[in-house]
mmCIF file of C-alpha atoms and ligand atoms in Angstrom:
data_model
loop_
_atom_site.group_PDB
_atom_site.id
_atom_site.type_symbol
_atom_site.label_atom_id
_atom_site.label_comp_id
_atom_site.label_asym_id
_atom_site.label_seq_id
_atom_site.Cartn_x
_atom_site.Cartn_y
_atom_site.Cartn_z
ATOM 1 C CA UNK H 4 32.235 -55.939 -3.977
ATOM 2 C CA UNK H 5 29.318 -54.063 -2.225
ATOM 3 C CA UNK H 6 29.880 -50.592 -0.723
ATOM 4 C CA UNK H 7 28.269 -49.197 2.280
ATOM 5 C CA UNK H 8 26.997 -45.623 2.844
ATOM 6 C CA UNK H 9 29.246 -43.058 1.466
ATOM 7 C CA UNK H 10 30.683 -40.376 3.803
ATOM 8 C CA UNK H 11 31.693 -36.906 2.334
ATOM 9 C CA UNK H 12 34.618 -37.101 4.711
ATOM 10 C CA UNK H 13 35.017 -40.369 6.493
ATOM 11 C CA UNK H 14 36.557 -39.760 10.011
ATOM 12 C CA UNK H 15 35.605 -43.245 10.902
ATOM 13 C CA UNK H 16 38.245 -44.742 8.526
ATOM 14 C CA UNK H 17 40.937 -42.759 9.888
ATOM 15 C CA UNK H 18 39.642 -43.961 13.499
ATOM 16 C CA UNK H 19 40.164 -47.518 12.364
ATOM 17 C CA UNK H 20 43.729 -46.590 11.781
ATOM 18 C CA UNK H 21 44.745 -44.347 14.723
ATOM 19 C CA UNK H 22 41.714 -44.350 16.891
ATOM 20 C CA UNK H 23 43.333 -46.417 19.591
ATOM 21 C CA UNK H 24 46.308 -44.206 19.779
ATOM 22 C CA UNK H 25 44.078 -40.985 19.915
ATOM 23 C CA UNK H 26 41.894 -42.416 22.529
ATOM 24 C CA UNK H 27 44.829 -43.360 24.744
ATOM 25 C CA UNK H 28 46.173 -39.866 24.308
ATOM 26 C CA UNK H 29 42.989 -38.313 25.261
ATOM 27 C CA UNK H 30 42.516 -40.287 28.274
ATOM 28 C CA UNK H 31 45.981 -39.671 29.478
ATOM 29 C CA UNK H 32 45.500 -35.849 29.126
ATOM 30 C CA UNK H 33 42.201 -36.163 31.112
ATOM 31 C CA UNK H 34 44.153 -38.067 33.869
ATOM 32 C CA UNK H 35 47.177 -35.640 33.820
ATOM 33 C CA UNK H 36 44.614 -32.773 34.199
ATOM 34 C CA UNK H 37 46.498 -29.934 32.565
ATOM 35 C CA UNK H 38 43.350 -28.865 30.571
ATOM 36 C CA UNK H 39 44.648 -25.571 29.671
ATOM 37 C CA UNK H 40 48.051 -25.123 27.990
ATOM 38 C CA UNK H 41 49.070 -28.397 29.109
ATOM 39 C CA UNK H 42 52.547 -29.913 27.774
ATOM 40 C CA UNK H 43 50.737 -31.422 24.688
ATOM 41 C CA UNK H 44 50.092 -27.898 23.424
ATOM 42 C CA UNK H 45 53.856 -27.123 23.623
ATOM 43 C CA UNK H 46 54.786 -30.347 22.080
ATOM 44 C CA UNK H 47 52.190 -29.999 19.126
ATOM 45 C CA UNK H 48 53.288 -26.364 18.451
ATOM 46 C CA UNK H 49 57.030 -27.542 18.144
ATOM 47 C CA UNK H 50 55.905 -30.342 15.792
ATOM 48 C CA UNK H 51 53.794 -28.054 13.669
ATOM 49 C CA UNK H 52 56.729 -25.624 13.444
ATOM 50 C CA UNK H 53 59.055 -28.253 12.325
ATOM 51 C CA UNK H 54 56.467 -29.742 9.696
ATOM 52 C CA UNK H 55 55.790 -26.331 8.104
ATOM 53 C CA UNK H 56 59.474 -25.160 8.477
ATOM 54 C CA UNK H 57 58.882 -22.076 10.434
ATOM 55 C CA UNK H 58 60.076 -20.771 13.730
ATOM 56 C CA UNK H 59 56.884 -20.161 15.611
ATOM 57 C CA UNK H 60 53.656 -22.201 15.617
ATOM 58 C CA UNK H 61 51.027 -20.876 18.180
ATOM 59 C CA UNK H 62 47.929 -22.792 18.919
ATOM 60 C CA UNK H 63 44.688 -21.123 19.198
ATOM 61 C CA UNK H 64 41.043 -21.671 19.471
ATOM 62 C CA UNK H 65 40.140 -21.920 15.980
ATOM 63 C CA UNK H 66 41.148 -20.950 12.488
ATOM 64 C CA UNK H 67 38.973 -17.681 12.563
ATOM 65 C CA UNK H 68 40.758 -16.456 15.668
ATOM 66 C CA UNK H 69 44.067 -17.196 13.994
ATOM 67 C CA UNK H 70 43.479 -14.693 11.471
ATOM 68 C CA UNK H 71 42.107 -12.316 13.908
ATOM 69 C CA UNK H 72 45.116 -12.626 16.166
ATOM 70 C CA UNK H 73 47.385 -11.980 13.167
ATOM 71 C CA UNK H 74 45.529 -8.735 12.393
ATOM 72 C CA UNK H 75 45.804 -7.650 15.978
ATOM 73 C CA UNK H 76 49.428 -8.450 16.276
ATOM 74 C CA UNK H 77 49.942 -6.209 13.182
ATOM 75 C CA UNK H 78 47.979 -3.462 14.787
ATOM 76 C CA UNK H 79 45.421 -3.423 11.910
ATOM 77 C CA UNK H 80 42.240 -1.720 12.687
ATOM 78 C CA UNK H 81 40.163 1.256 11.920
ATOM 79 C CA UNK H 82 41.214 3.354 9.000
ATOM 80 C CA UNK H 83 43.063 0.301 7.457
ATOM 81 C CA UNK H 84 42.196 -1.702 4.395
ATOM 82 C CA UNK H 85 42.783 -5.501 3.833
ATOM 83 C CA UNK H 86 42.767 -7.105 0.428
ATOM 84 C CA UNK H 87 41.072 -10.605 0.144
ATOM 85 C CA UNK H 88 39.193 -12.722 -2.126
ATOM 86 C CA UNK H 89 35.337 -12.968 -2.144
ATOM 87 C CA UNK H 90 35.153 -16.463 -3.134
ATOM 88 C CA UNK H 91 36.061 -17.891 0.219
ATOM 89 C CA UNK H 92 34.549 -18.963 3.677
ATOM 90 C CA UNK H 93 33.346 -15.935 5.509
ATOM 91 C CA UNK H 94 35.962 -16.095 8.269
ATOM 92 C CA UNK H 95 38.651 -14.600 5.844
ATOM 93 C CA UNK H 96 36.848 -11.092 5.627
ATOM 94 C CA UNK H 97 34.897 -11.376 8.866
ATOM 95 C CA UNK H 98 37.822 -10.795 11.070
ATOM 96 C CA UNK H 99 39.068 -7.960 8.920
ATOM 97 C CA UNK H 100 35.700 -6.346 9.676
ATOM 98 C CA UNK H 101 35.590 -7.329 13.267
ATOM 99 C CA UNK H 102 38.988 -5.721 13.814
ATOM 100 C CA UNK H 103 37.506 -2.523 12.594
ATOM 101 C CA UNK H 104 39.236 -2.561 9.260
ATOM 102 C CA UNK H 105 37.682 -2.736 5.738
ATOM 103 C CA UNK H 106 38.031 -5.817 3.507
ATOM 104 C CA UNK H 107 38.418 -5.020 0.032
ATOM 105 C CA UNK H 108 37.240 -7.933 -2.372
ATOM 106 C CA UNK H 109 39.106 -9.146 -5.157
ATOM 107 C CA UNK H 110 38.245 -11.638 -7.898
ATOM 108 C CA UNK H 111 39.897 -15.041 -8.164
ATOM 109 C CA UNK H 112 41.574 -16.878 -10.996
ATOM 110 C CA UNK H 113 39.162 -19.240 -12.596
ATOM 111 C CA UNK H 114 41.461 -22.107 -13.080
ATOM 112 C CA UNK H 115 42.649 -22.203 -9.553
ATOM 113 C CA UNK H 116 39.976 -20.386 -7.619
ATOM 114 C CA UNK H 117 42.629 -18.425 -5.747
ATOM 115 C CA UNK H 118 42.974 -14.639 -5.427
ATOM 116 C CA UNK H 119 43.932 -13.134 -8.798
ATOM 117 C CA UNK H 120 47.424 -11.313 -8.367
ATOM 118 C CA UNK H 121 46.643 -9.128 -11.504
ATOM 119 C CA UNK H 122 43.829 -7.540 -9.539
ATOM 120 C CA UNK H 123 45.957 -6.497 -6.635
ATOM 121 C CA UNK H 124 47.004 -3.162 -7.968
ATOM 122 C CA UNK H 125 43.476 -2.174 -8.625
ATOM 123 C CA UNK H 126 42.335 -3.013 -4.951
ATOM 124 C CA UNK H 127 45.332 -1.039 -3.648
ATOM 125 C CA UNK H 128 44.318 1.922 -5.679
ATOM 126 C CA UNK H 129 40.684 1.619 -4.484
ATOM 127 C CA UNK H 130 41.726 1.430 -0.904
ATOM 128 C CA UNK H 131 43.808 4.649 -1.242
ATOM 129 C CA UNK H 132 40.966 6.419 -3.027
ATOM 130 C CA UNK H 133 38.599 5.595 -0.245
ATOM 131 C CA UNK H 134 40.945 7.380 2.151
ATOM 132 C CA UNK H 135 42.021 3.910 3.599
ATOM 133 C CA UNK H 136 45.593 2.869 4.517
ATOM 134 C CA UNK H 137 46.235 -0.488 2.801
ATOM 135 C CA UNK H 138 47.810 -2.841 5.416
ATOM 136 C CA UNK H 139 47.729 -6.530 4.248
ATOM 137 C CA UNK H 140 46.756 -9.012 1.779
ATOM 138 C CA UNK H 141 44.943 -12.231 2.934
ATOM 139 C CA UNK H 142 45.168 -14.822 0.186
ATOM 140 C CA UNK H 143 43.496 -18.264 0.713
ATOM 141 C CA UNK H 144 44.633 -21.607 -0.245
ATOM 142 C CA UNK H 145 41.173 -22.695 -1.400
ATOM 143 C CA UNK H 146 40.322 -26.278 -1.501
ATOM 144 C CA UNK H 147 43.884 -27.087 -0.300
ATOM 145 C CA UNK H 148 45.797 -25.460 -3.108
ATOM 146 C CA UNK H 149 48.321 -22.746 -2.368
ATOM 147 C CA UNK H 150 47.781 -19.351 -3.721
ATOM 148 C CA UNK H 151 50.052 -17.696 -6.180
ATOM 149 C CA UNK H 152 52.616 -16.720 -3.419
ATOM 150 C CA UNK H 153 55.698 -15.524 -5.544
ATOM 151 C CA UNK H 154 53.610 -12.915 -7.298
ATOM 152 C CA UNK H 155 51.569 -12.061 -4.030
ATOM 153 C CA UNK H 156 54.768 -11.624 -2.007
ATOM 154 C CA UNK H 157 56.401 -9.545 -4.692
ATOM 155 C CA UNK H 158 53.293 -7.267 -4.418
ATOM 156 C CA UNK H 159 53.142 -7.109 -0.675
ATOM 157 C CA UNK H 160 56.967 -6.396 -0.417
ATOM 158 C CA UNK H 161 56.770 -3.699 -3.126
ATOM 159 C CA UNK H 162 53.917 -1.785 -1.325
ATOM 160 C CA UNK H 163 55.171 -2.483 2.291
ATOM 161 C CA UNK H 164 52.041 -4.687 3.003
ATOM 162 C CA UNK H 165 51.623 -7.690 5.284
ATOM 163 C CA UNK H 166 50.971 -11.037 3.878
ATOM 164 C CA UNK H 167 48.445 -13.208 5.899
ATOM 165 C CA UNK H 168 48.050 -16.512 4.362
ATOM 166 C CA UNK H 169 44.780 -18.003 5.288
ATOM 167 C CA UNK H 170 45.953 -21.715 5.012
ATOM 168 C CA UNK H 171 42.709 -22.916 6.815
ATOM 169 C CA UNK H 172 42.224 -25.281 4.002
ATOM 170 C CA UNK H 173 45.809 -25.630 2.609
ATOM 171 C CA UNK H 174 48.062 -26.199 5.837
ATOM 172 C CA UNK H 175 50.744 -28.610 4.653
ATOM 173 C CA UNK H 176 50.352 -28.040 0.884
ATOM 174 C CA UNK H 177 53.612 -27.320 -1.231
ATOM 175 C CA UNK H 178 54.194 -24.245 -3.111
ATOM 176 C CA UNK H 179 57.548 -24.784 -5.004
ATOM 177 C CA UNK H 180 59.014 -26.686 -2.050
ATOM 178 C CA UNK H 181 57.678 -24.364 0.720
ATOM 179 C CA UNK H 182 54.789 -25.595 2.934
ATOM 180 C CA UNK H 183 51.580 -23.646 3.333
ATOM 181 C CA UNK H 184 51.963 -22.524 6.883
ATOM 182 C CA UNK H 185 55.404 -21.197 6.313
ATOM 183 C CA UNK H 186 54.598 -18.697 3.953
ATOM 184 C CA UNK H 187 53.673 -15.066 4.751
ATOM 185 C CA UNK H 188 54.191 -12.578 7.560
ATOM 186 C CA UNK H 189 51.738 -14.729 9.052
ATOM 187 C CA UNK H 190 50.048 -17.969 7.971
ATOM 188 C CA UNK H 191 46.987 -19.386 9.758
ATOM 189 C CA UNK H 192 45.435 -22.872 10.012
ATOM 190 C CA UNK H 193 42.182 -24.383 11.233
ATOM 191 C CA UNK H 194 41.765 -27.829 12.804
ATOM 192 C CA UNK H 195 38.127 -27.873 12.360
ATOM 193 C CA UNK H 196 37.189 -31.561 12.177
ATOM 194 C CA UNK H 197 36.428 -31.427 8.360
ATOM 195 C CA UNK H 198 39.805 -29.815 7.413
ATOM 196 C CA UNK H 199 42.518 -32.066 6.182
ATOM 197 C CA UNK H 200 44.311 -31.849 9.597
ATOM 198 C CA UNK H 201 41.202 -31.803 11.853
ATOM 199 C CA UNK H 202 40.859 -32.289 15.636
ATOM 200 C CA UNK H 203 37.785 -33.345 17.615
ATOM 201 C CA UNK H 204 36.425 -29.945 18.122
ATOM 202 C CA UNK H 205 37.634 -26.453 17.270
ATOM 203 C CA UNK H 206 41.318 -25.645 17.073
ATOM 204 C CA UNK H 207 43.628 -23.384 15.030
ATOM 205 C CA UNK H 208 47.156 -22.253 14.842
ATOM 206 C CA UNK H 209 49.220 -19.034 13.871
ATOM 207 C CA UNK H 210 52.543 -19.276 12.207
ATOM 208 C CA UNK H 211 55.344 -16.607 11.803
ATOM 209 C CA UNK H 212 58.975 -16.384 11.735
ATOM 210 C CA UNK H 213 59.005 -13.026 13.431
ATOM 211 C CA UNK H 214 59.748 -13.084 17.229
ATOM 212 C CA UNK H 215 58.193 -10.010 18.121
ATOM 213 C CA UNK H 216 55.045 -10.674 16.188
ATOM 214 C CA UNK H 217 54.783 -14.188 17.800
ATOM 215 C CA UNK H 218 54.958 -12.558 21.250
ATOM 216 C CA UNK H 219 52.262 -10.158 20.239
ATOM 217 C CA UNK H 220 50.066 -13.239 19.264
ATOM 218 C CA UNK H 221 50.742 -14.882 22.563
ATOM 219 C CA UNK H 222 49.691 -11.725 24.329
ATOM 220 C CA UNK H 223 46.476 -11.022 22.314
ATOM 221 C CA UNK H 224 45.335 -14.528 22.845
ATOM 222 C CA UNK H 225 45.646 -14.501 26.650
ATOM 223 C CA UNK H 226 43.631 -11.159 27.374
ATOM 224 C CA UNK H 227 46.464 -8.905 26.333
ATOM 225 C CA UNK H 228 48.803 -10.189 29.004
ATOM 226 C CA UNK H 229 52.048 -8.511 29.766
ATOM 227 C CA UNK H 230 54.169 -10.519 32.389
ATOM 228 C CA UNK H 231 51.143 -12.639 33.054
ATOM 229 C CA UNK H 232 47.507 -12.721 32.586
ATOM 230 C CA UNK H 233 46.743 -10.570 35.517
ATOM 231 C CA UNK H 234 49.044 -7.896 33.926
ATOM 232 C CA UNK H 235 46.883 -6.665 30.974
ATOM 233 C CA UNK H 236 48.636 -4.305 28.721
ATOM 234 C CA UNK H 237 46.483 -4.395 25.714
ATOM 235 C CA UNK H 238 42.847 -5.393 24.776
ATOM 236 C CA UNK H 239 43.025 -9.032 23.776
ATOM 237 C CA UNK H 240 40.893 -12.110 23.582
ATOM 238 C CA UNK H 241 40.782 -15.690 25.087
ATOM 239 C CA UNK H 242 41.899 -17.848 22.301
ATOM 240 C CA UNK H 243 44.025 -21.071 23.403
ATOM 241 C CA UNK H 244 44.179 -24.378 21.854
ATOM 242 C CA UNK H 245 42.695 -26.881 24.388
ATOM 243 C CA UNK H 246 44.932 -29.629 25.671
ATOM 244 C CA UNK H 247 42.799 -32.411 24.625
ATOM 245 C CA UNK H 248 42.716 -31.159 21.002
ATOM 246 C CA UNK H 249 46.455 -30.727 21.098
ATOM 247 C CA UNK H 250 46.616 -34.447 22.286
ATOM 248 C CA UNK H 251 44.393 -35.567 19.238
ATOM 249 C CA UNK H 252 46.433 -33.441 16.745
ATOM 250 C CA UNK H 253 49.883 -35.076 17.779
ATOM 251 C CA UNK H 254 48.548 -38.460 16.747
ATOM 252 C CA UNK H 255 46.968 -36.998 13.494
ATOM 253 C CA UNK H 256 50.023 -35.060 12.519
ATOM 254 C CA UNK H 257 52.055 -38.164 12.820
ATOM 255 C CA UNK H 258 50.062 -39.814 9.927
ATOM 256 C CA UNK H 259 49.324 -36.459 8.070
ATOM 257 C CA UNK H 260 52.324 -36.740 5.457
ATOM 258 C CA UNK H 261 50.977 -40.035 4.504
ATOM 259 C CA UNK H 262 47.610 -38.969 4.270
ATOM 260 C CA UNK H 263 48.456 -36.191 2.009
ATOM 261 C CA UNK H 264 49.978 -38.604 -0.353
ATOM 262 C CA UNK H 265 46.731 -40.810 -0.145
ATOM 263 C CA UNK H 266 44.863 -37.777 -1.101
ATOM 264 C CA UNK H 267 46.929 -37.297 -4.309
ATOM 265 C CA UNK H 268 46.084 -40.771 -5.328
ATOM 266 C CA UNK H 269 42.379 -40.243 -4.926
ATOM 267 C CA UNK H 270 42.532 -36.716 -6.687
ATOM 268 C CA UNK H 271 44.397 -38.204 -9.659
ATOM 269 C CA UNK H 272 41.916 -41.059 -9.911
ATOM 270 C CA UNK H 273 39.111 -38.480 -10.052
ATOM 271 C CA UNK H 274 40.930 -36.258 -12.468
ATOM 272 C CA UNK H 275 41.444 -39.066 -15.036
ATOM 273 C CA UNK H 276 37.883 -40.339 -14.874
ATOM 274 C CA UNK H 277 35.971 -37.031 -14.862
ATOM 275 C CA UNK H 278 38.228 -34.643 -17.055
ATOM 276 C CA UNK H 279 36.113 -35.345 -20.213
ATOM 277 C CA UNK H 280 32.748 -34.678 -18.495
ATOM 278 C CA UNK H 281 33.410 -31.742 -15.953
ATOM 279 C CA UNK H 282 35.857 -29.053 -15.400
ATOM 280 C CA UNK H 283 38.497 -30.927 -12.998
ATOM 281 C CA UNK H 284 40.773 -28.979 -10.600
ATOM 282 C CA UNK H 285 43.957 -27.558 -12.091
ATOM 283 C CA UNK H 286 47.024 -27.805 -9.835
ATOM 284 C CA UNK H 287 49.805 -25.659 -11.644
ATOM 285 C CA UNK H 288 53.379 -27.277 -11.993
ATOM 286 C CA UNK H 289 55.335 -27.110 -8.678
ATOM 287 C CA UNK H 290 52.317 -27.122 -6.345
ATOM 288 C CA UNK H 291 50.953 -29.904 -4.219
ATOM 289 C CA UNK H 292 47.417 -29.478 -3.032
ATOM 290 C CA UNK H 293 46.012 -31.192 0.119
ATOM 291 C CA UNK H 294 42.790 -31.547 -1.463
ATOM 292 C CA UNK H 295 40.815 -30.028 1.357
ATOM 293 C CA UNK H 296 37.968 -30.446 -1.184
ATOM 294 C CA UNK H 297 37.802 -32.048 -4.546
ATOM 295 C CA UNK H 298 35.729 -29.571 -6.626
ATOM 296 C CA UNK H 299 34.595 -29.906 -10.089
ATOM 297 C CA UNK H 300 32.358 -27.486 -12.259
ATOM 298 C CA UNK H 301 29.415 -28.311 -14.030
ATOM 299 C CA UNK H 302 27.097 -25.963 -16.198
ATOM 300 C CA UNK H 303 25.151 -23.811 -13.702
ATOM 301 C CA UNK H 304 21.638 -24.946 -15.210
ATOM 302 C CA UNK H 305 22.583 -28.526 -14.643
ATOM 303 C CA UNK H 306 24.061 -28.489 -11.028
ATOM 304 C CA UNK H 307 20.911 -29.219 -9.353
ATOM 305 C CA UNK H 308 20.011 -32.081 -11.194
ATOM 306 C CA UNK H 309 23.640 -33.412 -10.878
ATOM 307 C CA UNK H 310 23.291 -33.141 -7.096
ATOM 308 C CA UNK H 311 19.952 -34.895 -7.019
ATOM 309 C CA UNK H 312 21.355 -37.720 -9.354
ATOM 310 C CA UNK H 313 24.378 -38.167 -7.054
ATOM 311 C CA UNK H 314 22.110 -38.237 -4.099
ATOM 312 C CA UNK H 315 19.904 -40.807 -5.558
ATOM 313 C CA UNK H 316 22.886 -43.011 -6.014
ATOM 314 C CA UNK H 317 23.822 -42.503 -2.392
ATOM 315 C CA UNK H 318 26.605 -40.055 -3.187
ATOM 316 C CA UNK H 319 26.736 -36.848 -0.866
ATOM 317 C CA UNK H 320 28.023 -33.722 -2.536
ATOM 318 C CA UNK H 321 28.522 -30.141 -1.108
ATOM 319 C CA UNK H 322 28.733 -26.709 -2.714
ATOM 320 C CA UNK H 323 31.660 -24.469 -1.488
ATOM 321 C CA UNK H 324 30.622 -21.623 -1.893
ATOM 322 C CA UNK H 325 27.169 -20.924 -3.301
ATOM 323 C CA UNK H 326 27.555 -17.255 -2.728
ATOM 324 C CA UNK H 327 30.752 -15.164 -2.709
ATOM 325 C CA UNK H 328 31.000 -12.792 0.219
ATOM 326 C CA UNK H 329 30.490 -9.665 -1.728
ATOM 327 C CA UNK H 330 26.970 -10.971 -2.463
ATOM 328 C CA UNK H 331 26.325 -11.811 1.306
ATOM 329 C CA UNK H 332 24.010 -9.555 3.389
ATOM 330 C CA UNK H 333 26.841 -8.858 5.896
ATOM 331 C CA UNK H 334 29.419 -7.849 3.296
ATOM 332 C CA UNK H 335 27.646 -6.427 0.290
ATOM 333 C CA UNK H 336 28.661 -2.804 1.311
ATOM 334 C CA UNK H 337 32.288 -3.388 1.343
ATOM 335 C CA UNK H 338 34.457 -2.349 -1.609
ATOM 336 C CA UNK H 339 34.911 -4.434 -4.645
ATOM 337 C CA UNK H 340 38.052 -4.076 -6.737
ATOM 338 C CA UNK H 341 36.774 -3.317 -10.295
ATOM 339 C CA UNK H 342 33.282 -2.848 -9.242
ATOM 340 C CA UNK H 343 32.321 -6.463 -10.269
ATOM 341 C CA UNK H 344 33.753 -9.951 -9.519
ATOM 342 C CA UNK H 345 32.636 -11.914 -12.584
ATOM 343 C CA UNK H 346 34.590 -14.965 -11.947
ATOM 344 C CA UNK H 347 33.417 -15.438 -8.471
ATOM 345 C CA UNK H 348 29.810 -14.807 -9.429
ATOM 346 C CA UNK H 349 29.927 -17.281 -12.299
ATOM 347 C CA UNK H 350 31.765 -20.159 -10.502
ATOM 348 C CA UNK H 351 29.710 -20.005 -7.308
ATOM 349 C CA UNK H 352 26.959 -21.231 -9.603
ATOM 350 C CA UNK H 353 29.133 -24.019 -11.080
ATOM 351 C CA UNK H 354 31.250 -25.611 -8.293
ATOM 352 C CA UNK H 355 30.353 -28.917 -6.486
ATOM 353 C CA UNK H 356 32.688 -30.920 -4.361
ATOM 354 C CA UNK H 357 32.704 -34.641 -4.390
ATOM 355 C CA UNK H 358 33.633 -36.969 -1.373
ATOM 356 C CA UNK H 359 37.416 -36.475 -0.663
ATOM 357 C CA UNK H 360 39.446 -38.032 2.185
ATOM 358 C CA UNK H 361 42.629 -40.032 2.473
ATOM 359 C CA UNK H 362 40.817 -43.256 3.135
ATOM 360 C CA UNK H 363 38.317 -43.349 -0.054
ATOM 361 C CA UNK H 364 38.705 -46.846 -1.273
ATOM 362 C CA UNK H 365 38.785 -47.636 -5.066
ATOM 363 C CA UNK H 366 35.348 -49.463 -5.161
ATOM 364 C CA UNK H 367 33.700 -46.593 -3.333
ATOM 365 C CA UNK H 368 35.387 -44.012 -5.645
ATOM 366 C CA UNK H 369 34.478 -46.043 -8.740
ATOM 367 C CA UNK H 370 30.750 -45.904 -7.544
ATOM 368 C CA UNK H 371 31.061 -42.102 -7.145
ATOM 369 C CA UNK H 372 32.738 -41.801 -10.587
ATOM 370 C CA UNK H 373 30.191 -43.820 -12.387
ATOM 371 C CA UNK H 374 27.232 -41.881 -10.844
ATOM 372 C CA UNK H 375 29.091 -38.620 -11.909
ATOM 373 C CA UNK H 376 29.694 -39.759 -15.387
ATOM 374 C CA UNK H 377 26.265 -41.108 -15.926
ATOM 375 C CA UNK H 378 24.593 -37.912 -14.568
ATOM 376 C CA UNK H 379 27.017 -35.527 -16.713
ATOM 377 C CA UNK H 380 26.984 -37.673 -20.029
ATOM 378 C CA UNK H 381 23.145 -38.342 -19.579
ATOM 379 C CA UNK H 382 22.524 -34.575 -19.318
ATOM 380 C CA UNK H 383 24.754 -33.659 -22.124
ATOM 381 C CA UNK H 384 23.128 -36.241 -24.398
ATOM 382 C CA UNK H 385 19.661 -34.866 -23.438
ATOM 383 C CA UNK H 386 20.827 -31.211 -23.986
HETATM 384 C C1 PLP N 404 37.571 -23.170 7.876
HETATM 385 C C2 PLP N 404 38.090 -21.928 7.349
HETATM 386 C C3 PLP N 404 38.361 -20.810 8.166
HETATM 387 C C4 PLP N 404 37.978 -20.720 9.731
HETATM 388 O O1 PLP N 404 38.471 -21.900 10.444
HETATM 389 P P1 PLP N 404 37.517 -22.209 11.781
HETATM 390 O O2 PLP N 404 38.421 -23.121 12.601
HETATM 391 O O3 PLP N 404 36.253 -22.818 11.434
HETATM 392 O O4 PLP N 404 37.279 -21.068 12.562
HETATM 393 C C5 PLP N 404 38.842 -19.633 7.795
HETATM 394 N N1 PLP N 404 39.127 -19.629 6.545
HETATM 395 C C6 PLP N 404 38.853 -20.557 5.551
HETATM 396 C C7 PLP N 404 39.157 -20.383 4.062
HETATM 397 C C8 PLP N 404 38.293 -21.704 6.044
HETATM 398 O O5 PLP N 404 38.099 -22.743 5.128
#
């Protein structure tokens, strides 16, 4: 069987399945004309809350705003410290700084790429030594795999910190039976098109069980509204989920549980085929990743050649993330727990993500696997 061009994330394959339903839903919303906070937004929020297993789901403009809204609702700002990993997308720490607080960077666990709970006490002590008030920890469900929530929750409870789960990549993953999205003082999601549950533009959501915090998010996201948006009782932002995006997401959420299962099959095939040529992802017992990325690690000095070999075979790859945040120009002056983050620094040179989506067929995946094995075995023989 011949295979066509390979997409890193194939949204066209999903369209073949539910495209007609999405198009109908979009057109219906266009005709209804309630473009801002139309009935689709409320409906989606109820469905998201039910799916996650949490009381409040609040749509917003994107996954970055979702974290910002959580920080604002918690009153986190100048003089406060927020502990987060450095090996993540910039948004995680960006909003902390934007809120006026100080991100404290912590290393990750090599096997899972998620924040290292052993390093939290050091980060807390560092924050205090700098005269900052520690307020929250933001773990990230990197590549779709839940962070080590039992230990992180025990730590945040003990030290009276908020837990804001950045589930932009992990919304819907399972942590010992709990859905990412339902864990934490707040959890946040992104519906950016390339995320496992993506819309046709920007979108995001904030999740909480706390009625008071939910009300605060709903105020901050509409210009700090009081009784209505012309009654402004705090400084807020404009961050709502569009009706059209909600209409798309209602259709996508309907197939999402099935897509999560399909992603497991793809990930397991990769694992079996690549475990003896690269470091493949490790999912601890009791966790289900939603595989936002399928990331392997190859020796740093061979990565560029691996990517070139894959490209020559028509296989797209991506590097998430080439540079941890504490090495980025905008973030290099923020405090680092322990002074250095050796795991983050090293793995940033080794990680490479392969095409991953629910509709990756076996023939295409076999081609990707063969290309990867050939490159990695070839280079190890040459070494
Ligand atoms: C994508 C992402 C975000 C931000 O989501 P946007 O919708 O793009 O604003 C935040 N954190 C992580 C870890 C992400 O991957």
